[in-house]
């Protein structure tokens, strides 16, 4: 978005961070409900007006399956848990 401003990754090798938002349901939610929610949410994320607005803030709509979202969620939880352990950060 700002090509003339160096990224943190250019100053701190290996640095990676991102912000994302997601919609979750209880694990006991029936699969057909999860599939319907996923279908409708992905349809909403395909809206050109929404994508234009997100782009104005540097965002991107990421559509996918519930399994892909779970992979993202679990991966980020593991990554940040490792960071918290290494820095001796305690959750409150």
PDB file of N, CA and C in Angstrom:
ATOM      1  N   UNK A   1       0.814  -1.189   0.000  1.00  0.00           N
ATOM      2  CA  UNK A   1       0.000   0.000   0.000  1.00  0.00           C
ATOM      3  C   UNK A   1       0.865   1.262   0.000  1.00  0.00           C
ATOM      4  N   UNK A   2       2.031   1.200   0.679  1.00  0.00           N
ATOM      5  CA  UNK A   2       2.943   2.336   0.748  1.00  0.00           C
ATOM      6  C   UNK A   2       4.322   1.883   0.279  1.00  0.00           C
ATOM      7  N   UNK A   3       4.549   1.879  -1.012  1.00  0.00           N
ATOM      8  CA  UNK A   3       5.777   1.289  -1.553  1.00  0.00           C
ATOM      9  C   UNK A   3       7.072   1.972  -1.113  1.00  0.00           C
ATOM     10  N   UNK A   4       7.027   3.223  -0.699  1.00  0.00           N
ATOM     11  CA  UNK A   4       8.253   3.928  -0.314  1.00  0.00           C
ATOM     12  C   UNK A   4       8.585   3.792   1.167  1.00  0.00           C
ATOM     13  N   UNK A   5       7.715   3.149   1.922  1.00  0.00           N
ATOM     14  CA  UNK A   5       7.952   2.967   3.353  1.00  0.00           C
ATOM     15  C   UNK A   5       8.409   1.532   3.578  1.00  0.00           C
ATOM     16  N   UNK A   6       9.593   1.362   4.168  1.00  0.00           N
ATOM     17  CA  UNK A   6      10.083  -0.001   4.418  1.00  0.00           C
ATOM     18  C   UNK A   6       9.168  -0.745   5.387  1.00  0.00           C
ATOM     19  N   UNK A   7       9.084  -2.035   5.218  1.00  0.00           N
ATOM     20  CA  UNK A   7       8.273  -2.865   6.106  1.00  0.00           C
ATOM     21  C   UNK A   7       9.079  -3.235   7.350  1.00  0.00           C
ATOM     22  N   UNK A   8       8.381  -3.659   8.388  1.00  0.00           N
ATOM     23  CA  UNK A   8       9.073  -4.122   9.593  1.00  0.00           C
ATOM     24  C   UNK A   8       9.955  -5.309   9.237  1.00  0.00           C
ATOM     25  N   UNK A   9       9.478  -6.157   8.318  1.00  0.00           N
ATOM     26  CA  UNK A   9      10.241  -7.328   7.905  1.00  0.00           C
ATOM     27  C   UNK A   9      11.578  -6.987   7.291  1.00  0.00           C
ATOM     28  N   UNK A  10      11.706  -5.780   6.767  1.00  0.00           N
ATOM     29  CA  UNK A  10      12.992  -5.361   6.213  1.00  0.00           C
ATOM     30  C   UNK A  10      13.976  -4.964   7.314  1.00  0.00           C
ATOM     31  N   UNK A  11      13.470  -4.682   8.497  1.00  0.00           N
ATOM     32  CA  UNK A  11      14.317  -4.321   9.629  1.00  0.00           C
ATOM     33  C   UNK A  11      14.512  -5.469  10.609  1.00  0.00           C
ATOM     34  N   UNK A  12      13.504  -6.340  10.704  1.00  0.00           N
ATOM     35  CA  UNK A  12      13.551  -7.461  11.646  1.00  0.00           C
ATOM     36  C   UNK A  12      13.396  -8.742  10.830  1.00  0.00           C
ATOM     37  N   UNK A  13      14.497  -9.425  10.537  1.00  0.00           N
ATOM     38  CA  UNK A  13      14.422 -10.641   9.720  1.00  0.00           C
ATOM     39  C   UNK A  13      13.459 -11.672  10.320  1.00  0.00           C
ATOM     40  N   UNK A  14      12.613 -12.230   9.476  1.00  0.00           N
ATOM     41  CA  UNK A  14      11.671 -13.254   9.908  1.00  0.00           C
ATOM     42  C   UNK A  14      10.395 -12.719  10.522  1.00  0.00           C
ATOM     43  N   UNK A  15      10.284 -11.395  10.662  1.00  0.00           N
ATOM     44  CA  UNK A  15       9.086 -10.828  11.269  1.00  0.00           C
ATOM     45  C   UNK A  15       7.873 -11.092  10.393  1.00  0.00           C
ATOM     46  N   UNK A  16       6.808 -11.534  11.005  1.00  0.00           N
ATOM     47  CA  UNK A  16       5.556 -11.760  10.285  1.00  0.00           C
ATOM     48  C   UNK A  16       4.403 -11.525  11.240  1.00  0.00           C
ATOM     49  N   UNK A  17       3.469 -10.720  10.826  1.00  0.00           N
ATOM     50  CA  UNK A  17       2.275 -10.483  11.627  1.00  0.00           C
ATOM     51  C   UNK A  17       1.162 -10.023  10.704  1.00  0.00           C
ATOM     52  N   UNK A  18      -0.044 -10.415  11.028  1.00  0.00           N
ATOM     53  CA  UNK A  18      -1.192  -9.967  10.253  1.00  0.00           C
ATOM     54  C   UNK A  18      -2.399  -9.927  11.180  1.00  0.00           C
ATOM     55  N   UNK A  19      -3.393  -9.239  10.744  1.00  0.00           N
ATOM     56  CA  UNK A  19      -4.642  -9.142  11.495  1.00  0.00           C
ATOM     57  C   UNK A  19      -5.734  -9.724  10.622  1.00  0.00           C
ATOM     58  N   UNK A  20      -6.574 -10.540  11.225  1.00  0.00           N
ATOM     59  CA  UNK A  20      -7.698 -11.079  10.468  1.00  0.00           C
ATOM     60  C   UNK A  20      -8.896 -11.169  11.398  1.00  0.00           C
ATOM     61  N   UNK A  21     -10.034 -11.200  10.786  1.00  0.00           N
ATOM     62  CA  UNK A  21     -11.288 -11.335  11.510  1.00  0.00           C
ATOM     63  C   UNK A  21     -12.025 -12.533  10.932  1.00  0.00           C
ATOM     64  N   UNK A  22     -12.706 -13.259  11.764  1.00  0.00           N
ATOM     65  CA  UNK A  22     -13.432 -14.426  11.292  1.00  0.00           C
ATOM     66  C   UNK A  22     -14.715 -14.613  12.074  1.00  0.00           C
ATOM     67  N   UNK A  23     -15.546 -15.464  11.571  1.00  0.00           N
ATOM     68  CA  UNK A  23     -16.804 -15.806  12.222  1.00  0.00           C
ATOM     69  C   UNK A  23     -16.725 -17.274  12.604  1.00  0.00           C
ATOM     70  N   UNK A  24     -17.018 -17.544  13.860  1.00  0.00           N
ATOM     71  CA  UNK A  24     -16.913 -18.917  14.358  1.00  0.00           C
ATOM     72  C   UNK A  24     -18.246 -19.362  14.937  1.00  0.00           C
ATOM     73  N   UNK A  25     -18.396 -20.655  15.016  1.00  0.00           N
ATOM     74  CA  UNK A  25     -19.578 -21.261  15.628  1.00  0.00           C
ATOM     75  C   UNK A  25     -19.100 -22.307  16.627  1.00  0.00           C
ATOM     76  N   UNK A  26     -19.967 -22.689  17.532  1.00  0.00           N
ATOM     77  CA  UNK A  26     -19.620 -23.733  18.492  1.00  0.00           C
ATOM     78  C   UNK A  26     -19.262 -25.017  17.755  1.00  0.00           C
ATOM     79  N   UNK A  27     -18.341 -25.762  18.296  1.00  0.00           N
ATOM     80  CA  UNK A  27     -17.906 -27.010  17.665  1.00  0.00           C
ATOM     81  C   UNK A  27     -19.069 -27.966  17.443  1.00  0.00           C
ATOM     82  N   UNK A  28     -20.089 -27.933  18.287  1.00  0.00           N
ATOM     83  CA  UNK A  28     -21.229 -28.838  18.168  1.00  0.00           C
ATOM     84  C   UNK A  28     -22.246 -28.397  17.103  1.00  0.00           C
ATOM     85  N   UNK A  29     -21.986 -27.293  16.416  1.00  0.00           N
ATOM     86  CA  UNK A  29     -22.915 -26.836  15.383  1.00  0.00           C
ATOM     87  C   UNK A  29     -22.988 -27.887  14.276  1.00  0.00           C
ATOM     88  N   UNK A  30     -24.198 -28.278  13.866  1.00  0.00           N
ATOM     89  CA  UNK A  30     -24.332 -29.293  12.811  1.00  0.00           C
ATOM     90  C   UNK A  30     -23.603 -28.877  11.522  1.00  0.00           C
ATOM     91  N   UNK A  31     -22.985 -29.851  10.867  1.00  0.00           N
ATOM     92  CA  UNK A  31     -22.190 -29.596   9.659  1.00  0.00           C
ATOM     93  C   UNK A  31     -22.994 -28.866   8.588  1.00  0.00           C
ATOM     94  N   UNK A  32     -24.283 -29.213   8.437  1.00  0.00           N
ATOM     95  CA  UNK A  32     -25.072 -28.548   7.394  1.00  0.00           C
ATOM     96  C   UNK A  32     -25.268 -27.057   7.698  1.00  0.00           C
ATOM     97  N   UNK A  33     -25.329 -26.695   8.969  1.00  0.00           N
ATOM     98  CA  UNK A  33     -25.444 -25.284   9.351  1.00  0.00           C
ATOM     99  C   UNK A  33     -24.123 -24.568   9.083  1.00  0.00           C
ATOM    100  N   UNK A  34     -23.012 -25.209   9.432  1.00  0.00           N
ATOM    101  CA  UNK A  34     -21.689 -24.633   9.169  1.00  0.00           C
ATOM    102  C   UNK A  34     -21.508 -24.417   7.673  1.00  0.00           C
ATOM    103  N   UNK A  35     -21.889 -25.388   6.869  1.00  0.00           N
ATOM    104  CA  UNK A  35     -21.764 -25.273   5.410  1.00  0.00           C
ATOM    105  C   UNK A  35     -22.625 -24.134   4.868  1.00  0.00           C
ATOM    106  N   UNK A  36     -23.851 -24.007   5.371  1.00  0.00           N
ATOM    107  CA  UNK A  36     -24.735 -22.922   4.929  1.00  0.00           C
ATOM    108  C   UNK A  36     -24.160 -21.565   5.321  1.00  0.00           C
ATOM    109  N   UNK A  37     -23.701 -21.438   6.559  1.00  0.00           N
ATOM    110  CA  UNK A  37     -23.088 -20.183   6.997  1.00  0.00           C
ATOM    111  C   UNK A  37     -21.880 -19.850   6.133  1.00  0.00           C
ATOM    112  N   UNK A  38     -21.032 -20.847   5.894  1.00  0.00           N
ATOM    113  CA  UNK A  38     -19.834 -20.632   5.085  1.00  0.00           C
ATOM    114  C   UNK A  38     -20.196 -20.161   3.682  1.00  0.00           C
ATOM    115  N   UNK A  39     -21.183 -20.791   3.087  1.00  0.00           N
ATOM    116  CA  UNK A  39     -21.628 -20.416   1.733  1.00  0.00           C
ATOM    117  C   UNK A  39     -22.117 -18.972   1.704  1.00  0.00           C
ATOM    118  N   UNK A  40     -22.954 -18.602   2.669  1.00  0.00           N
ATOM    119  CA  UNK A  40     -23.523 -17.258   2.687  1.00  0.00           C
ATOM    120  C   UNK A  40     -22.476 -16.194   3.030  1.00  0.00           C
ATOM    121  N   UNK A  41     -21.581 -16.510   3.942  1.00  0.00           N
ATOM    122  CA  UNK A  41     -20.514 -15.564   4.288  1.00  0.00           C
ATOM    123  C   UNK A  41     -19.592 -15.356   3.096  1.00  0.00           C
ATOM    124  N   UNK A  42     -19.221 -16.437   2.410  1.00  0.00           N
ATOM    125  CA  UNK A  42     -18.380 -16.302   1.221  1.00  0.00           C
ATOM    126  C   UNK A  42     -19.080 -15.491   0.134  1.00  0.00           C
ATOM    127  N   UNK A  43     -20.389 -15.660   0.004  1.00  0.00           N
ATOM    128  CA  UNK A  43     -21.144 -14.863  -0.975  1.00  0.00           C
ATOM    129  C   UNK A  43     -21.066 -13.383  -0.608  1.00  0.00           C
ATOM    130  N   UNK A  44     -21.224 -13.081   0.671  1.00  0.00           N
ATOM    131  CA  UNK A  44     -21.113 -11.693   1.110  1.00  0.00           C
ATOM    132  C   UNK A  44     -19.731 -11.117   0.868  1.00  0.00           C
ATOM    133  N   UNK A  45     -18.719 -11.949   1.079  1.00  0.00           N
ATOM    134  CA  UNK A  45     -17.345 -11.494   0.870  1.00  0.00           C
ATOM    135  C   UNK A  45     -17.012 -11.306  -0.613  1.00  0.00           C
ATOM    136  N   UNK A  46     -17.878 -11.772  -1.489  1.00  0.00           N
ATOM    137  CA  UNK A  46     -17.682 -11.585  -2.932  1.00  0.00           C
ATOM    138  C   UNK A  46     -18.259 -10.257  -3.417  1.00  0.00           C
ATOM    139  N   UNK A  47     -18.945  -9.542  -2.541  1.00  0.00           N
ATOM    140  CA  UNK A  47     -19.585  -8.279  -2.923  1.00  0.00           C
ATOM    141  C   UNK A  47     -18.526  -7.248  -3.324  1.00  0.00           C
ATOM    142  N   UNK A  48     -18.628  -6.688  -4.537  1.00  0.00           N
ATOM    143  CA  UNK A  48     -17.629  -5.725  -5.001  1.00  0.00           C
ATOM    144  C   UNK A  48     -17.549  -4.468  -4.130  1.00  0.00           C
ATOM    145  N   UNK A  49     -18.675  -4.012  -3.617  1.00  0.00           N
ATOM    146  CA  UNK A  49     -18.666  -2.820  -2.765  1.00  0.00           C
ATOM    147  C   UNK A  49     -17.885  -3.083  -1.483  1.00  0.00           C
ATOM    148  N   UNK A  50     -18.119  -4.235  -0.880  1.00  0.00           N
ATOM    149  CA  UNK A  50     -17.387  -4.599   0.331  1.00  0.00           C
ATOM    150  C   UNK A  50     -15.892  -4.695   0.045  1.00  0.00           C
ATOM    151  N   UNK A  51     -15.539  -5.334  -1.060  1.00  0.00           N
ATOM    152  CA  UNK A  51     -14.122  -5.486  -1.401  1.00  0.00           C
ATOM    153  C   UNK A  51     -13.448  -4.159  -1.679  1.00  0.00           C
ATOM    154  N   UNK A  52     -14.163  -3.237  -2.314  1.00  0.00           N
ATOM    155  CA  UNK A  52     -13.612  -1.902  -2.558  1.00  0.00           C
ATOM    156  C   UNK A  52     -13.357  -1.196  -1.236  1.00  0.00           C
ATOM    157  N   UNK A  53     -14.330  -1.271  -0.350  1.00  0.00           N
ATOM    158  CA  UNK A  53     -14.200  -0.601   0.951  1.00  0.00           C
ATOM    159  C   UNK A  53     -13.069  -1.215   1.770  1.00  0.00           C
ATOM    160  N   UNK A  54     -12.997  -2.533   1.796  1.00  0.00           N
ATOM    161  CA  UNK A  54     -11.894  -3.183   2.508  1.00  0.00           C
ATOM    162  C   UNK A  54     -10.544  -2.758   1.936  1.00  0.00           C
ATOM    163  N   UNK A  55     -10.471  -2.675   0.622  1.00  0.00           N
ATOM    164  CA  UNK A  55      -9.236  -2.266  -0.035  1.00  0.00           C
ATOM    165  C   UNK A  55      -8.806  -0.863   0.346  1.00  0.00           C
ATOM    166  N   UNK A  56      -9.762   0.007   0.606  1.00  0.00           N
ATOM    167  CA  UNK A  56      -9.441   1.376   1.019  1.00  0.00           C
ATOM    168  C   UNK A  56      -8.692   1.393   2.353  1.00  0.00           C
ATOM    169  N   UNK A  57      -8.872   0.363   3.147  1.00  0.00           N
ATOM    170  CA  UNK A  57      -8.197   0.249   4.435  1.00  0.00           C
ATOM    171  C   UNK A  57      -7.035  -0.720   4.391  1.00  0.00           C
ATOM    172  N   UNK A  58      -6.686  -1.176   3.195  1.00  0.00           N
ATOM    173  CA  UNK A  58      -5.575  -2.109   3.044  1.00  0.00           C
ATOM    174  C   UNK A  58      -5.959  -3.553   3.313  1.00  0.00           C
ATOM    175  N   UNK A  59      -7.255  -3.832   3.370  1.00  0.00           N
ATOM    176  CA  UNK A  59      -7.726  -5.178   3.666  1.00  0.00           C
ATOM    177  C   UNK A  59      -8.064  -5.974   2.433  1.00  0.00           C
ATOM    178  N   UNK A  60      -8.201  -7.253   2.623  1.00  0.00           N
ATOM    179  CA  UNK A  60      -8.578  -8.180   1.572  1.00  0.00           C
ATOM    180  C   UNK A  60      -9.538  -9.205   2.161  1.00  0.00           C
ATOM    181  N   UNK A  61     -10.613  -9.472   1.452  1.00  0.00           N
ATOM    182  CA  UNK A  61     -11.550 -10.511   1.896  1.00  0.00           C
ATOM    183  C   UNK A  61     -10.980 -11.870   1.522  1.00  0.00           C
ATOM    184  N   UNK A  62     -10.863 -12.744   2.501  1.00  0.00           N
ATOM    185  CA  UNK A  62     -10.359 -14.089   2.260  1.00  0.00           C
ATOM    186  C   UNK A  62     -11.509 -15.069   2.395  1.00  0.00           C
ATOM    187  N   UNK A  63     -11.918 -15.621   1.283  1.00  0.00           N
ATOM    188  CA  UNK A  63     -12.975 -16.628   1.299  1.00  0.00           C
ATOM    189  C   UNK A  63     -12.331 -17.999   1.425  1.00  0.00           C
ATOM    190  N   UNK A  64     -13.081 -18.938   1.947  1.00  0.00           N
ATOM    191  CA  UNK A  64     -12.551 -20.287   2.055  1.00  0.00           C
ATOM    192  C   UNK A  64     -13.520 -21.200   2.770  1.00  0.00           C
ATOM    193  N   UNK A  65     -13.039 -22.382   3.055  1.00  0.00           N
ATOM    194  CA  UNK A  65     -13.854 -23.378   3.732  1.00  0.00           C
ATOM    195  C   UNK A  65     -13.691 -23.251   5.246  1.00  0.00           C
ATOM    196  N   UNK A  66     -14.578 -23.906   5.974  1.00  0.00           N
ATOM    197  CA  UNK A  66     -14.448 -23.901   7.429  1.00  0.00           C
ATOM    198  C   UNK A  66     -13.159 -24.612   7.856  1.00  0.00           C
ATOM    199  N   UNK A  67     -12.751 -25.628   7.115  1.00  0.00           N
ATOM    200  CA  UNK A  67     -11.501 -26.329   7.425  1.00  0.00           C
ATOM    201  C   UNK A  67     -10.297 -25.403   7.231  1.00  0.00           C
ATOM    202  N   UNK A  68     -10.321 -24.587   6.181  1.00  0.00           N
ATOM    203  CA  UNK A  68      -9.225 -23.636   5.954  1.00  0.00           C
ATOM    204  C   UNK A  68      -9.170 -22.592   7.068  1.00  0.00           C
ATOM    205  N   UNK A  69     -10.346 -22.152   7.531  1.00  0.00           N
ATOM    206  CA  UNK A  69     -10.389 -21.191   8.627  1.00  0.00           C
ATOM    207  C   UNK A  69      -9.834 -21.818   9.904  1.00  0.00           C
ATOM    208  N   UNK A  70     -10.194 -23.063  10.165  1.00  0.00           N
ATOM    209  CA  UNK A  70      -9.684 -23.745  11.357  1.00  0.00           C
ATOM    210  C   UNK A  70      -8.165 -23.867  11.300  1.00  0.00           C
ATOM    211  N   UNK A  71      -7.631 -24.162  10.120  1.00  0.00           N
ATOM    212  CA  UNK A  71      -6.182 -24.260   9.948  1.00  0.00           C
ATOM    213  C   UNK A  71      -5.520 -22.918  10.245  1.00  0.00           C
ATOM    214  N   UNK A  72      -6.091 -21.836   9.734  1.00  0.00           N
ATOM    215  CA  UNK A  72      -5.565 -20.492  10.001  1.00  0.00           C
ATOM    216  C   UNK A  72      -5.615 -20.193  11.499  1.00  0.00           C
ATOM    217  N   UNK A  73      -6.755 -20.455  12.109  1.00  0.00           N
ATOM    218  CA  UNK A  73      -6.956 -20.171  13.534  1.00  0.00           C
ATOM    219  C   UNK A  73      -5.961 -20.946  14.393  1.00  0.00           C
ATOM    220  N   UNK A  74      -5.874 -22.249  14.175  1.00  0.00           N
ATOM    221  CA  UNK A  74      -4.980 -23.093  14.970  1.00  0.00           C
ATOM    222  C   UNK A  74      -3.522 -22.698  14.737  1.00  0.00           C
ATOM    223  N   UNK A  75      -3.157 -22.435  13.498  1.00  0.00           N
ATOM    224  CA  UNK A  75      -1.782 -22.037  13.190  1.00  0.00           C
ATOM    225  C   UNK A  75      -1.390 -20.747  13.886  1.00  0.00           C
ATOM    226  N   UNK A  76      -2.282 -19.758  13.862  1.00  0.00           N
ATOM    227  CA  UNK A  76      -1.984 -18.497  14.540  1.00  0.00           C
ATOM    228  C   UNK A  76      -1.922 -18.683  16.051  1.00  0.00           C
ATOM    229  N   UNK A  77      -2.826 -19.484  16.597  1.00  0.00           N
ATOM    230  CA  UNK A  77      -2.813 -19.735  18.046  1.00  0.00           C
ATOM    231  C   UNK A  77      -1.495 -20.381  18.462  1.00  0.00           C
ATOM    232  N   UNK A  78      -1.019 -21.330  17.684  1.00  0.00           N
ATOM    233  CA  UNK A  78       0.247 -21.992  17.998  1.00  0.00           C
ATOM    234  C   UNK A  78       1.418 -21.027  17.869  1.00  0.00           C
ATOM    235  N   UNK A  79       1.406 -20.214  16.807  1.00  0.00           N
ATOM    236  CA  UNK A  79       2.497 -19.258  16.594  1.00  0.00           C
ATOM    237  C   UNK A  79       2.579 -18.273  17.755  1.00  0.00           C
ATOM    238  N   UNK A  80       1.441 -17.689  18.138  1.00  0.00           N
ATOM    239  CA  UNK A  80       1.464 -16.672  19.193  1.00  0.00           C
ATOM    240  C   UNK A  80       1.682 -17.287  20.566  1.00  0.00           C
ATOM    241  N   UNK A  81       1.281 -18.526  20.775  1.00  0.00           N
ATOM    242  CA  UNK A  81       1.575 -19.208  22.040  1.00  0.00           C
ATOM    243  C   UNK A  81       3.085 -19.375  22.189  1.00  0.00           C
ATOM    244  N   UNK A  82       3.751 -19.708  21.097  1.00  0.00           N
ATOM    245  CA  UNK A  82       5.208 -19.854  21.118  1.00  0.00           C
ATOM    246  C   UNK A  82       5.877 -18.519  21.439  1.00  0.00           C
ATOM    247  N   UNK A  83       5.386 -17.438  20.839  1.00  0.00           N
ATOM    248  CA  UNK A  83       5.926 -16.103  21.109  1.00  0.00           C
ATOM    249  C   UNK A  83       5.718 -15.747  22.581  1.00  0.00           C
ATOM    250  N   UNK A  84       4.520 -16.034  23.090  1.00  0.00           N
ATOM    251  CA  UNK A  84       4.217 -15.716  24.490  1.00  0.00           C
ATOM    252  C   UNK A  84       5.114 -16.509  25.442  1.00  0.00           C
ATOM    253  N   UNK A  85       5.341 -17.791  25.152  1.00  0.00           N
ATOM    254  CA  UNK A  85       6.231 -18.597  26.002  1.00  0.00           C
ATOM    255  C   UNK A  85       7.664 -18.043  25.960  1.00  0.00           C
ATOM    256  N   UNK A  86       8.129 -17.721  24.770  1.00  0.00           N
ATOM    257  CA  UNK A  86       9.501 -17.232  24.619  1.00  0.00           C
ATOM    258  C   UNK A  86       9.710 -15.899  25.342  1.00  0.00           C
ATOM    259  N   UNK A  87       8.682 -15.059  25.364  1.00  0.00           N
ATOM    260  CA  UNK A  87       8.772 -13.754  26.008  1.00  0.00           C
ATOM    261  C   UNK A  87       8.260 -13.779  27.445  1.00  0.00           C
ATOM    262  N   UNK A  88       7.872 -14.970  27.921  1.00  0.00           N
ATOM    263  CA  UNK A  88       7.315 -15.139  29.263  1.00  0.00           C
ATOM    264  C   UNK A  88       6.117 -14.216  29.497  1.00  0.00           C
ATOM    265  N   UNK A  89       5.242 -14.145  28.525  1.00  0.00           N
ATOM    266  CA  UNK A  89       4.026 -13.332  28.631  1.00  0.00           C
ATOM    267  C   UNK A  89       2.914 -14.214  29.173  1.00  0.00           C
ATOM    268  N   UNK A  90       2.225 -13.735  30.186  1.00  0.00           N
ATOM    269  CA  UNK A  90       1.115 -14.472  30.794  1.00  0.00           C
ATOM    270  C   UNK A  90      -0.200 -13.819  30.381  1.00  0.00           C
ATOM    271  N   UNK A  91      -1.170 -14.629  30.011  1.00  0.00           N
ATOM    272  CA  UNK A  91      -2.484 -14.083  29.673  1.00  0.00           C
ATOM    273  C   UNK A  91      -3.215 -13.712  30.954  1.00  0.00           C
ATOM    274  N   UNK A  92      -4.065 -12.722  30.856  1.00  0.00           N
ATOM    275  CA  UNK A  92      -4.828 -12.274  32.032  1.00  0.00           C
ATOM    276  C   UNK A  92      -6.291 -12.494  31.817  1.00  0.00           C
TER     277      UNK A  92
END
